[in-house]
XYZ file of C-alpha atoms in Angstrom:
734
model
C -23.167 84.051 46.121
C -20.592 86.803 45.056
C -17.499 84.941 46.657
C -18.844 81.807 44.914
C -18.842 83.750 41.259
C -15.448 85.178 42.346
C -13.945 81.582 42.694
C -13.195 82.512 46.328
C -15.658 79.871 48.152
C -16.311 76.377 47.218
C -13.736 76.013 44.443
C -12.324 72.807 45.442
C -16.245 71.296 45.250
C -16.458 73.173 41.877
C -19.422 75.211 43.070
C -18.130 78.483 41.032
C -18.146 76.586 38.010
C -21.938 75.767 38.285
C -22.619 79.373 37.617
C -19.826 80.264 35.637
C -20.438 77.052 33.268
C -24.042 76.250 33.455
C -24.926 72.887 31.713
C -28.425 72.127 30.383
C -29.283 69.125 28.417
C -25.604 67.778 28.652
C -24.263 70.759 27.164
C -23.228 74.155 27.814
C -24.829 76.620 25.390
C -26.771 79.960 25.514
C -29.676 77.828 26.575
C -28.220 77.332 29.921
C -27.191 80.925 30.285
C -30.953 81.997 29.338
C -32.074 79.781 32.270
C -29.366 81.408 34.538
C -30.737 84.964 33.609
C -34.007 83.904 34.449
C -32.740 82.506 37.769
C -30.921 85.803 38.447
C -34.017 88.027 37.466
C -36.312 86.065 39.880
C -33.724 86.277 42.656
C -33.248 89.994 41.764
C -37.048 90.654 41.877
C -37.233 88.337 45.258
C -34.646 91.057 46.605
C -36.801 94.036 45.427
C -40.096 92.748 46.637
C -38.549 91.837 49.836
C -36.979 95.042 50.726
C -40.053 96.696 49.509
C -42.476 95.062 51.800
C -40.035 95.668 54.809
C -38.705 99.025 54.125
C -41.112 100.666 51.742
C -43.087 102.519 54.067
C -39.973 104.451 55.309
C -40.171 106.399 51.893
C -43.643 108.115 52.098
C -42.893 109.954 48.648
C -43.532 106.504 46.585
C -46.916 106.741 47.587
C -47.471 109.987 45.360
C -45.341 109.171 42.413
C -46.512 106.962 39.340
C -45.813 103.228 39.313
C -44.070 103.322 43.265
C -42.889 99.867 42.970
C -41.186 100.334 39.771
C -39.707 103.395 40.945
C -38.420 101.709 44.157
C -36.694 98.912 42.107
C -34.897 101.472 40.316
C -33.461 103.328 43.137
C -32.831 100.093 44.918
C -30.739 98.634 41.735
C -27.280 99.290 42.902
C -26.773 96.174 44.920
C -28.182 94.064 42.075
C -26.349 95.960 39.180
C -23.040 95.555 41.196
C -23.899 91.767 41.489
C -24.921 91.568 37.811
C -21.507 93.303 36.763
C -19.622 90.911 38.980
C -21.288 87.885 37.348
C -20.779 89.076 33.603
C -17.380 89.960 34.056
C -16.585 86.310 35.800
C -18.491 84.023 33.466
C -17.141 86.004 30.365
C -13.489 85.902 31.599
C -13.962 82.183 32.709
C -15.285 81.192 29.284
C -12.644 83.092 27.333
C -9.762 82.037 29.643
C -10.691 78.260 30.055
C -12.733 77.148 27.226
C -13.394 79.106 24.080
C -11.474 80.569 21.241
C -14.498 81.663 19.499
C -15.545 84.586 21.018
C -18.913 84.901 19.054
C -20.138 81.674 21.014
C -19.197 83.337 24.293
C -21.281 86.490 22.993
C -24.055 84.118 22.308
C -24.070 83.171 26.109
C -24.221 86.848 27.011
C -27.167 87.203 24.828
C -28.701 84.159 26.357
C -28.004 85.386 29.893
C -29.436 88.981 28.986
C -32.473 87.791 27.237
C -33.644 85.555 30.113
C -33.361 88.459 32.649
C -34.824 90.660 30.663
C -37.728 88.460 30.077
C -38.498 87.999 33.837
C -38.109 91.931 34.258
C -40.727 92.499 31.409
C -43.066 90.031 32.862
C -43.071 91.271 36.451
C -42.978 94.876 35.730
C -45.606 94.834 32.944
C -47.887 93.112 35.734
C -47.090 96.113 37.968
C -47.380 98.901 35.383
C -50.905 97.486 34.896
C -52.099 97.061 38.285
C -49.810 99.371 40.802
C -51.584 102.902 40.974
C -50.395 105.883 42.764
C -52.531 108.024 45.536
C -54.206 110.006 42.928
C -55.948 106.881 41.411
C -58.969 105.410 42.798
C -58.799 101.905 44.164
C -60.878 99.363 43.506
C -63.362 99.071 46.175
C -62.949 95.204 46.388
C -59.413 95.486 46.913
C -60.146 97.871 49.600
C -62.490 95.834 51.569
C -60.319 92.553 51.465
C -57.634 95.081 52.807
C -59.721 96.137 55.652
C -59.956 92.748 56.756
C -56.206 92.312 57.230
C -55.499 94.045 60.419
C -51.910 92.799 61.338
C -50.199 93.905 58.199
C -52.229 97.489 58.150
C -51.059 98.160 61.624
C -47.451 97.184 60.683
C -47.674 99.532 57.799
C -49.065 102.240 59.789
C -46.329 101.831 62.460
C -43.811 101.968 59.520
C -45.069 105.177 58.228
C -44.913 106.986 61.786
C -41.304 105.705 62.320
C -40.391 107.176 59.002
C -41.705 110.619 60.512
C -39.148 110.372 63.222
C -36.216 109.486 60.870
C -33.076 111.670 60.901
C -32.040 110.678 57.492
C -34.328 112.039 55.012
C -34.501 111.121 51.160
C -33.928 114.618 49.049
C -33.663 113.322 45.505
C -34.808 110.082 43.874
C -33.875 108.765 40.452
C -37.419 108.846 38.166
C -37.603 106.597 35.645
C -38.606 109.090 32.942
C -37.092 112.331 33.892
C -34.001 111.462 35.952
C -33.015 112.821 39.179
C -36.064 114.528 40.882
C -36.448 116.389 44.317
C -38.875 114.439 46.513
C -42.184 116.113 47.362
C -42.372 117.732 50.897
C -46.079 118.441 51.031
C -46.757 114.960 52.227
C -48.183 116.334 55.603
C -51.573 117.066 54.106
C -51.916 113.258 53.557
C -53.093 110.907 56.184
C -51.332 107.580 57.121
C -54.658 105.889 55.865
C -54.349 107.392 52.513
C -50.723 106.455 52.210
C -51.422 103.148 53.691
C -53.785 102.222 50.694
C -51.027 102.693 48.279
C -48.748 100.416 50.022
C -51.503 97.749 51.015
C -52.172 97.627 47.114
C -48.498 97.300 46.326
C -48.068 94.426 48.943
C -51.220 92.475 47.718
C -49.561 92.306 44.132
C -46.065 91.431 45.720
C -47.648 88.649 47.629
C -49.488 87.458 44.433
C -46.149 87.339 42.446
C -44.473 85.642 45.462
C -46.865 83.034 45.848
C -47.165 82.236 42.155
C -43.394 82.012 41.726
C -43.276 79.397 44.478
C -46.067 77.495 43.517
C -44.812 77.205 39.966
C -41.314 75.974 41.087
C -42.996 73.537 43.460
C -45.179 72.301 40.460
C -42.361 71.887 38.007
C -41.430 69.034 40.795
C -43.945 66.778 39.497
C -42.612 66.661 35.874
C -38.904 66.827 37.101
C -38.104 63.461 35.361
C -38.560 65.215 31.965
C -34.837 66.289 30.907
C -36.122 69.547 29.649
C -37.004 70.489 33.239
C -33.979 69.173 34.634
C -32.513 72.719 34.781
C -28.723 73.891 35.620
C -27.947 73.189 39.468
C -26.879 76.743 39.766
C -30.357 77.517 38.666
C -32.086 75.606 41.377
C -29.561 76.820 43.959
C -30.534 80.418 43.167
C -34.238 79.865 42.966
C -33.853 78.135 46.683
C -31.974 81.294 47.745
C -34.889 83.388 46.198
C -37.577 81.382 47.866
C -35.876 81.556 51.194
C -35.465 85.390 50.763
C -39.274 85.613 50.074
C -40.310 83.783 52.854
C -38.187 85.493 55.446
C -39.345 88.717 53.922
C -42.818 88.018 54.328
C -42.316 86.489 57.690
C -40.304 89.736 58.940
C -43.181 91.926 57.618
C -45.786 90.180 59.501
C -44.042 89.637 62.802
C -41.665 92.430 63.082
C -40.151 92.143 66.652
C -41.626 88.831 67.196
C -39.821 87.365 64.121
C -36.894 86.084 65.951
C -38.725 84.401 69.073
C -41.409 82.987 66.457
C -38.343 81.175 64.356
C -36.859 79.723 67.309
C -40.308 78.376 68.520
C -41.092 77.035 65.070
C -37.648 75.535 64.587
C -38.395 73.685 68.151
C -41.594 72.581 67.265
C -40.369 71.499 63.897
C -37.383 69.429 65.413
C -39.988 67.808 67.844
C -42.048 66.708 64.874
C -39.423 65.642 62.962
C -39.315 62.444 64.902
C -42.746 61.547 63.102
C -42.996 58.955 60.709
C -44.108 61.337 57.910
C -40.776 63.188 58.119
C -38.512 60.078 58.399
C -39.402 57.882 55.516
C -36.332 56.026 54.412
C -34.105 56.831 51.512
C -34.264 53.224 50.222
C -32.282 50.864 48.161
C -34.193 49.985 45.114
C -34.899 46.349 44.903
C -34.914 45.329 48.346
C -38.120 44.288 50.205
C -39.072 46.905 52.867
C -42.472 45.431 53.742
C -41.159 42.066 55.191
C -39.928 41.329 58.723
C -36.771 43.399 59.071
C -33.543 41.939 59.534
C -32.357 41.770 63.211
C -29.263 44.104 63.506
C -27.858 42.942 67.037
C -24.452 41.223 68.055
C -25.810 37.904 68.261
C -27.121 37.894 64.785
C -23.876 39.251 63.283
C -22.066 36.459 65.049
C -24.449 33.946 63.294
C -23.835 35.028 59.949
C -20.068 34.578 60.958
C -20.524 31.171 61.837
C -17.235 28.780 60.769
C -19.506 26.818 58.660
C -20.680 29.751 56.535
C -17.547 31.231 56.477
C -15.800 27.891 55.280
C -18.606 27.633 52.634
C -18.140 31.246 51.231
C -14.348 30.394 50.917
C -15.079 27.277 49.001
C -17.296 29.049 46.947
C -14.576 31.930 46.179
C -11.914 29.218 45.534
C -14.129 27.589 42.793
C -14.140 31.114 41.286
C -10.525 31.369 41.578
C -10.330 27.770 39.969
C -12.635 29.084 37.029
C -10.321 32.078 36.733
C -7.059 29.716 36.250
C -8.870 27.636 34.033
C -9.043 30.612 31.360
C -5.148 30.372 30.837
C -3.034 27.368 29.463
C -2.630 24.713 32.054
C 1.072 24.426 31.689
C 1.670 27.818 32.818
C 0.897 29.973 36.072
C -1.049 33.054 35.423
C -0.249 36.465 36.906
C -3.348 37.394 39.027
C -4.131 40.994 38.893
C -5.849 43.149 41.350
C -6.965 46.707 40.635
C -7.855 49.447 43.124
C -9.597 52.938 42.498
C -10.053 55.718 44.681
C -13.118 57.741 45.336
C -13.661 61.204 44.188
C -16.999 61.847 42.326
C -17.118 62.135 38.836
C -13.336 63.275 38.441
C -12.547 59.662 39.897
C -15.137 58.024 37.558
C -13.729 59.498 34.643
C -10.169 58.934 35.714
C -10.693 55.318 36.491
C -12.390 54.854 32.958
C -9.622 56.575 31.126
C -6.640 54.665 32.854
C -8.550 51.254 32.456
C -8.966 51.929 28.675
C -5.352 52.777 28.260
C -4.316 49.575 30.620
C -6.189 47.532 28.277
C -4.510 49.003 25.221
C -1.125 48.703 26.496
C -1.551 45.112 27.544
C -3.509 44.164 24.350
C -6.368 42.911 26.616
C -4.448 40.981 28.995
C -5.030 43.129 32.201
C -8.622 42.624 32.626
C -8.355 39.206 31.379
C -6.033 38.384 34.386
C -7.752 40.785 36.882
C -9.607 38.678 39.576
C -11.011 41.644 41.825
C -11.656 45.417 41.613
C -11.987 47.330 44.895
C -12.153 50.952 45.801
C -14.843 53.629 46.741
C -17.213 56.219 45.557
C -16.869 57.399 41.830
C -13.627 55.357 41.306
C -15.814 52.184 41.580
C -18.794 53.577 39.685
C -16.365 54.148 36.633
C -14.710 50.791 37.176
C -18.132 49.187 37.149
C -18.938 51.053 33.947
C -16.042 49.657 32.215
C -16.728 46.030 33.727
C -19.795 46.067 32.300
C -18.596 47.405 28.850
C -15.973 44.465 28.788
C -18.819 41.896 29.466
C -20.699 42.955 26.495
C -17.359 42.722 24.647
C -17.079 39.245 25.661
C -20.776 38.485 24.537
C -19.849 40.549 21.143
C -16.586 40.918 19.919
C -17.552 43.406 17.509
C -18.465 45.340 20.588
C -15.616 48.159 21.154
C -15.410 48.524 24.895
C -12.570 50.950 24.379
C -14.271 53.369 22.414
C -13.481 56.862 23.940
C -17.464 57.975 23.460
C -17.819 56.076 26.750
C -15.517 58.720 28.427
C -18.026 61.074 27.345
C -20.750 58.972 28.949
C -19.219 58.657 32.347
C -18.369 62.141 32.550
C -21.990 63.602 31.592
C -23.609 65.888 33.984
C -25.122 63.920 36.920
C -25.861 66.867 39.206
C -28.469 69.146 37.893
C -31.622 66.654 38.554
C -30.142 66.041 41.949
C -30.026 69.675 42.929
C -33.522 70.147 41.310
C -35.321 67.461 43.313
C -33.549 68.728 46.376
C -35.426 71.966 45.444
C -38.875 70.877 44.494
C -39.058 67.571 46.642
C -36.647 66.837 49.268
C -36.778 70.096 51.021
C -40.497 69.258 51.561
C -42.356 65.909 52.228
C -41.550 63.553 49.271
C -44.810 62.252 47.822
C -43.887 60.673 44.453
C -43.024 57.078 43.941
C -41.197 54.711 41.763
C -42.024 51.142 40.900
C -39.056 49.092 40.524
C -39.262 45.047 40.435
C -42.769 45.134 41.431
C -42.239 47.623 44.636
C -42.887 51.061 44.851
C -40.391 53.419 46.435
C -40.463 56.857 47.419
C -38.627 59.061 44.718
C -35.944 61.241 46.028
C -32.703 62.887 45.009
C -30.861 59.610 45.118
C -33.648 58.197 42.489
C -32.346 61.315 40.555
C -28.810 60.516 40.606
C -29.517 56.868 39.649
C -31.961 57.909 36.768
C -29.366 60.355 35.206
C -26.392 57.974 35.645
C -28.800 55.514 33.876
C -29.342 57.851 31.000
C -25.680 58.739 30.617
C -24.764 55.123 30.512
C -27.718 54.046 28.184
C -28.905 51.856 30.842
C -26.246 48.965 30.440
C -26.039 48.735 34.300
C -29.581 48.919 35.027
C -29.885 45.219 36.581
C -30.063 43.769 39.605
C -27.386 42.412 41.990
C -27.804 38.733 41.005
C -27.267 39.407 37.332
C -23.411 39.512 37.724
C -23.548 36.295 39.822
C -22.899 33.974 37.019
C -20.408 36.122 34.999
C -18.356 36.511 38.262
C -18.590 33.027 39.284
C -17.246 31.829 35.827
C -14.579 34.434 36.038
C -15.612 36.162 32.898
C -15.441 39.136 34.750
C -13.549 40.186 38.036
C -15.458 40.411 41.403
C -16.166 43.897 42.194
C -17.515 44.311 45.912
C -19.010 47.514 46.958
C -18.123 48.564 50.697
C -20.199 51.170 51.993
C -19.424 52.274 55.602
C -22.223 51.587 58.180
C -22.642 54.648 60.277
C -24.316 52.601 62.918
C -21.128 50.942 64.277
C -18.473 51.625 61.770
C -18.227 48.220 60.030
C -18.103 47.749 56.278
C -21.016 46.323 54.200
C -19.857 44.013 51.600
C -22.243 44.060 48.722
C -21.342 41.290 46.211
C -23.756 38.694 44.244
C -21.599 36.429 46.398
C -21.472 36.077 50.096
C -17.830 37.123 51.455
C -18.275 36.627 55.384
C -14.470 35.664 55.314
C -13.907 39.437 54.888
C -15.308 40.308 58.106
C -13.400 37.863 60.478
C -9.919 36.819 60.881
C -8.962 33.383 58.960
C -7.110 32.252 62.173
C -9.389 33.167 64.994
C -9.129 31.079 67.946
C -12.042 29.253 69.836
C -13.331 31.327 72.602
C -11.317 34.238 71.833
C -13.669 37.453 71.426
C -13.111 39.150 68.020
C -15.272 42.151 66.887
C -16.136 41.606 63.211
C -14.713 44.168 60.818
C -17.584 43.940 58.119
C -21.103 42.493 57.457
C -21.728 40.228 54.641
C -24.883 41.885 52.574
C -26.310 38.816 51.004
C -26.390 36.665 54.261
C -27.810 39.531 56.587
C -30.300 40.590 54.101
C -31.224 36.948 52.534
C -34.862 37.482 53.524
C -35.304 41.319 52.303
C -34.525 40.001 48.838
C -31.096 41.144 48.684
C -29.856 39.521 45.498
C -32.716 41.764 43.666
C -30.914 45.082 44.699
C -30.497 47.262 41.771
C -26.749 47.374 40.887
C -26.856 51.024 40.382
C -28.486 51.618 43.968
C -25.491 49.488 45.283
C -23.310 52.182 43.581
C -24.833 55.102 45.069
C -24.482 53.322 48.348
C -20.864 53.273 47.860
C -20.600 56.771 46.677
C -22.832 58.777 48.786
C -21.676 62.393 48.589
C -22.774 64.394 51.734
C -25.942 66.416 51.562
C -25.992 65.539 47.777
C -27.085 62.021 47.877
C -28.962 61.039 50.837
C -27.779 58.385 52.976
C -29.553 54.800 52.505
C -31.510 53.088 55.228
C -31.842 49.496 54.904
C -34.378 47.158 55.807
C -33.151 46.081 59.676
C -33.959 46.624 63.120
C -32.477 49.008 64.370
C -32.421 50.639 60.713
C -29.138 50.254 59.255
C -27.646 53.160 57.598
C -24.780 53.596 55.185
C -22.325 56.170 53.923
C -19.555 56.585 51.302
C -17.150 53.942 51.134
C -14.291 56.275 51.314
C -14.660 57.104 54.650
C -13.105 53.589 55.798
C -10.649 53.251 52.870
C -10.992 55.649 49.847
C -8.234 53.418 47.817
C -9.555 49.930 48.364
C -6.033 48.652 49.299
C -7.545 47.261 52.563
C -9.804 45.077 50.713
C -7.673 43.763 48.157
C -4.857 42.771 50.705
C -7.533 41.163 52.787
C -8.616 39.101 50.106
C -4.883 38.334 49.107
C -4.426 37.330 52.719
C -7.309 34.895 52.980
C -6.499 33.133 49.859
C -2.753 33.305 49.971
C -2.166 29.448 49.965
C -4.192 28.955 46.947
C -2.542 32.182 45.073
C 1.106 30.705 45.797
C 0.285 27.458 44.550
C -1.597 28.481 41.512
C -0.184 31.864 40.094
C 2.975 33.445 39.124
C 2.424 36.223 41.569
C 0.454 39.263 42.065
C 0.333 42.867 40.556
C -1.701 45.315 42.203
C -2.716 48.144 40.030
C -3.680 51.273 42.036
C -5.722 54.295 40.213
C -5.545 57.158 42.590
C -7.413 60.518 41.691
C -5.209 62.286 43.888
C -1.585 63.006 44.532
C 0.476 60.664 46.388
C 3.205 62.908 47.147
C 2.577 66.805 47.800
C 4.501 69.421 48.840
C 4.270 70.771 52.438
C 2.721 73.966 52.659
C 4.279 76.959 54.317
C 2.774 78.049 57.500
C 1.499 81.497 58.197
C 0.425 83.095 61.106
C -3.610 82.621 61.418
C -5.982 84.959 62.443
C -8.256 84.120 65.290
C -11.318 82.997 63.099
C -8.571 80.820 61.300
C -7.640 79.363 64.690
C -10.974 78.526 65.213
C -11.316 76.246 61.981
C -7.765 74.991 61.746
C -8.214 71.753 63.890
C -11.477 70.512 61.778
C -9.560 71.775 58.458
C -6.347 69.721 59.385
C -8.462 66.648 59.748
C -10.086 66.856 56.584
C -6.991 68.027 54.564
C -5.025 65.093 55.868
C -7.805 62.402 55.930
C -6.281 61.537 52.302
C -2.763 61.651 53.764
C -3.528 59.408 56.641
C -5.118 56.746 54.660
C -2.223 56.843 52.097
C 0.332 56.523 54.856
C -1.815 53.618 56.488
C -1.874 51.799 53.372
C 1.630 52.112 52.679
C 2.459 50.532 55.882
C 0.009 47.819 55.203
C 1.248 46.993 51.705
C 4.695 46.972 52.755
C 4.195 44.642 55.751
C 2.189 42.464 53.488
C 4.899 42.417 50.869
C 7.270 41.308 53.285
C 5.484 38.484 54.806
C 3.706 36.807 51.738
C 5.607 33.855 50.234
C 4.436 34.897 46.575
C 5.698 37.862 44.531
C 3.735 41.100 44.599
C 4.426 44.095 42.743
C 2.363 47.329 42.856
C 1.843 49.746 39.600
C 0.415 53.301 40.547
C -1.326 55.790 38.365
C -2.455 59.011 39.831
C -4.077 62.210 38.600
C -1.586 64.721 39.626
C -2.035 68.083 38.021
C 1.147 69.422 39.691
C 3.369 66.681 38.467
C 1.944 67.130 34.827
C 2.654 70.806 34.894
C 6.292 70.228 36.032
C 6.725 67.436 33.440
C 5.653 69.724 30.941
C 7.772 72.811 32.276
C 4.580 74.949 33.045
C 5.778 75.941 36.698
C 8.603 78.254 37.872
C 11.310 77.096 40.559
C 8.705 77.570 43.504
C 5.511 75.699 41.628
C 3.735 78.871 40.696
C 1.512 77.819 37.642
C 2.155 79.567 34.229
C -1.180 81.226 32.790
C -1.054 78.887 29.741
C -1.625 76.295 32.130
C -5.111 77.056 33.229
C -6.592 74.325 31.109
C -4.895 71.603 32.742
C -5.363 72.704 36.178
C -7.040 70.255 38.858
C -10.541 69.110 38.519
C -13.043 69.806 41.243
C -14.770 67.120 43.586
C -18.167 67.020 42.039
C -20.817 65.201 40.042
C -20.225 67.710 37.079
C -17.166 68.398 35.326
C -16.436 71.600 33.032
C -15.088 70.817 29.540
C -11.722 72.047 30.878
C -11.796 69.609 33.769
C -12.458 66.690 31.331
C -9.546 67.704 29.200
C -7.255 67.896 32.359
C -8.365 64.424 33.735
C -8.031 62.604 30.197
C -4.792 64.382 29.134
C -3.264 63.551 32.494
C -2.490 59.920 31.434
C 0.519 61.711 29.491
C 2.356 62.711 32.510
C 5.888 61.293 32.867
C 4.930 59.038 35.722
C 1.658 57.649 34.104
C 3.554 56.841 30.999
C 6.095 55.179 33.066
C 3.391 53.024 34.853
C 1.915 52.077 31.245
C 5.457 51.118 30.371
C 5.483 48.696 33.438
C 2.025 47.477 32.186
C 3.495 46.484 28.842
C 6.360 44.709 30.821
C 4.118 42.618 32.912
C 5.037 38.873 32.516
C 1.596 37.511 32.395
C 2.559 33.819 32.653
C 5.425 31.793 34.687
C 6.523 28.081 34.273
C 5.220 25.606 36.532
C 7.475 24.253 38.537
C 8.478 20.528 37.501
């Protein structure tokens, strides 16, 4: 955890910012730091309680001094004190350097954090001060009788007391809470092990009570996790999880001693075997679908059936009618320019960047771009942002007073979406899910996927909380562009095309020859799950299917046999280029005849051109991780290069004009444009506020500023000028 706080681990994913800038109730305030103080207090006390249970008996003198556990914590406080010092320095430095000119506000944060920690310490130490006694205070008989029945821990403690007698390293002084450093009493020999044991037994009983209460309280909060006030900061949830693990491991180590390792191994093997049971394998569902009907048959025969030539032709005819409706919006004597928008994945960073770019595009084109847009494609967070913008645009069409370009929507799409996910993971998903959610008359188990959807709904004022079929007519009438969501199917690597209109033509070549075997590249969602109520799939669930962040939001299992499982759309094409070009290829004849050409607007949340890193001689451990690291780092570059090849080949082979306008979130380019780097690219300290945002479902205020202001870079401003220069109409040939 120290490495995280020092921003030496997990910075790319924004993990340190969860601790240094905790958000609570959609704002960073003293309340969030107060809760972090509580979490760190519980984590610190878990550390003290665990070490006391395991090692307290090694220090026999504790049994004959007042308040033995409290005295133990005082003398065991070096590590927690060092940790607190590092955290306080880190978060204060982070707040002053990155977000606040008002030092008093940072001081409020400090007071909030200190208040939370002090509150926890006061409660726990007060309990121990009232209940723990030293050797010279008579024990309650009822406690002693209960303790006599517990043979295993008593035997463990006696063994530890005997071991302490053989220890070579003796404690000579200890820090007393009242009088400072005191010498250790050396006359303990006159006390029998059983007498000393009674003191430690009582302390351990109190520790077990405290630990049990803490764990039960945390789990109990899970029943009320939908209340915003209980959606605690994500870092607090993670800290509480570490505290629970520490307490459980400490308890097991105390009870089992040398049997700990084999018992844990056996328990893991048993759990692994039992994990195949239906109770522990209940699916993470897509809300709105029917999981009680007969599942769709997921085999090669059925995949070929939904790609029957008649079905493909029917879907193409339906889409051509959509294209005709798109053309009918414009003057008949002119050929309109068709626009496609592609947007990349990248969590909330991509959602905000996409929303920001689309608003600026609409302003620059005076509302023409989205009117001319036929389709939006992409992955993950980029599609979430585009879907939100599309819904706002649809509201504007129905009510011209509705300002879909209002900057408040940037705040909505960038509001925290991580706290409820991590909290649900802590109190629900790590154990057996037992709460249900009712949607469209059907009950579904709640999980962190539900938490994601629920929070996204809250952030966006529920304007996208509708079934997939709600967009069928607006898309058909070309009021809004088509927006297929294309998660990857992990079973076989195909794409799943989720759209209110069947798009089977995206899964097979347009010129497939009779008798030639061709593997389908995608599965049409509407046709495949037609008997499982596909059209009533909750639209936000569809967005989640295409934005499944590993370990954060669970993979969705769909009602098929065998069960179909989906992952983030970015795994197959993080930029949406392939889907856009595939659609253009299928309908190239219509596009050539009815349009003045195509403009492809790409919105990237990563840099297209990056400097090549200098290689340094690796260590042995680095050599072990380099292969996997290279794959992860180059995944973006590999997809970019493949898309470049595909686009250039497509452009050269088509008979109609096609151009590409690119927007990219590039902090290094932005810094170079403003002269904030030196000759070798080192960032000037004054540029801290505009460094690259992390890949996460939560953004700091500094990261939001970085994303929003990046539209002002030279390259993005040049792209906006190209938007203004688009000739939206061409003259028809006579």
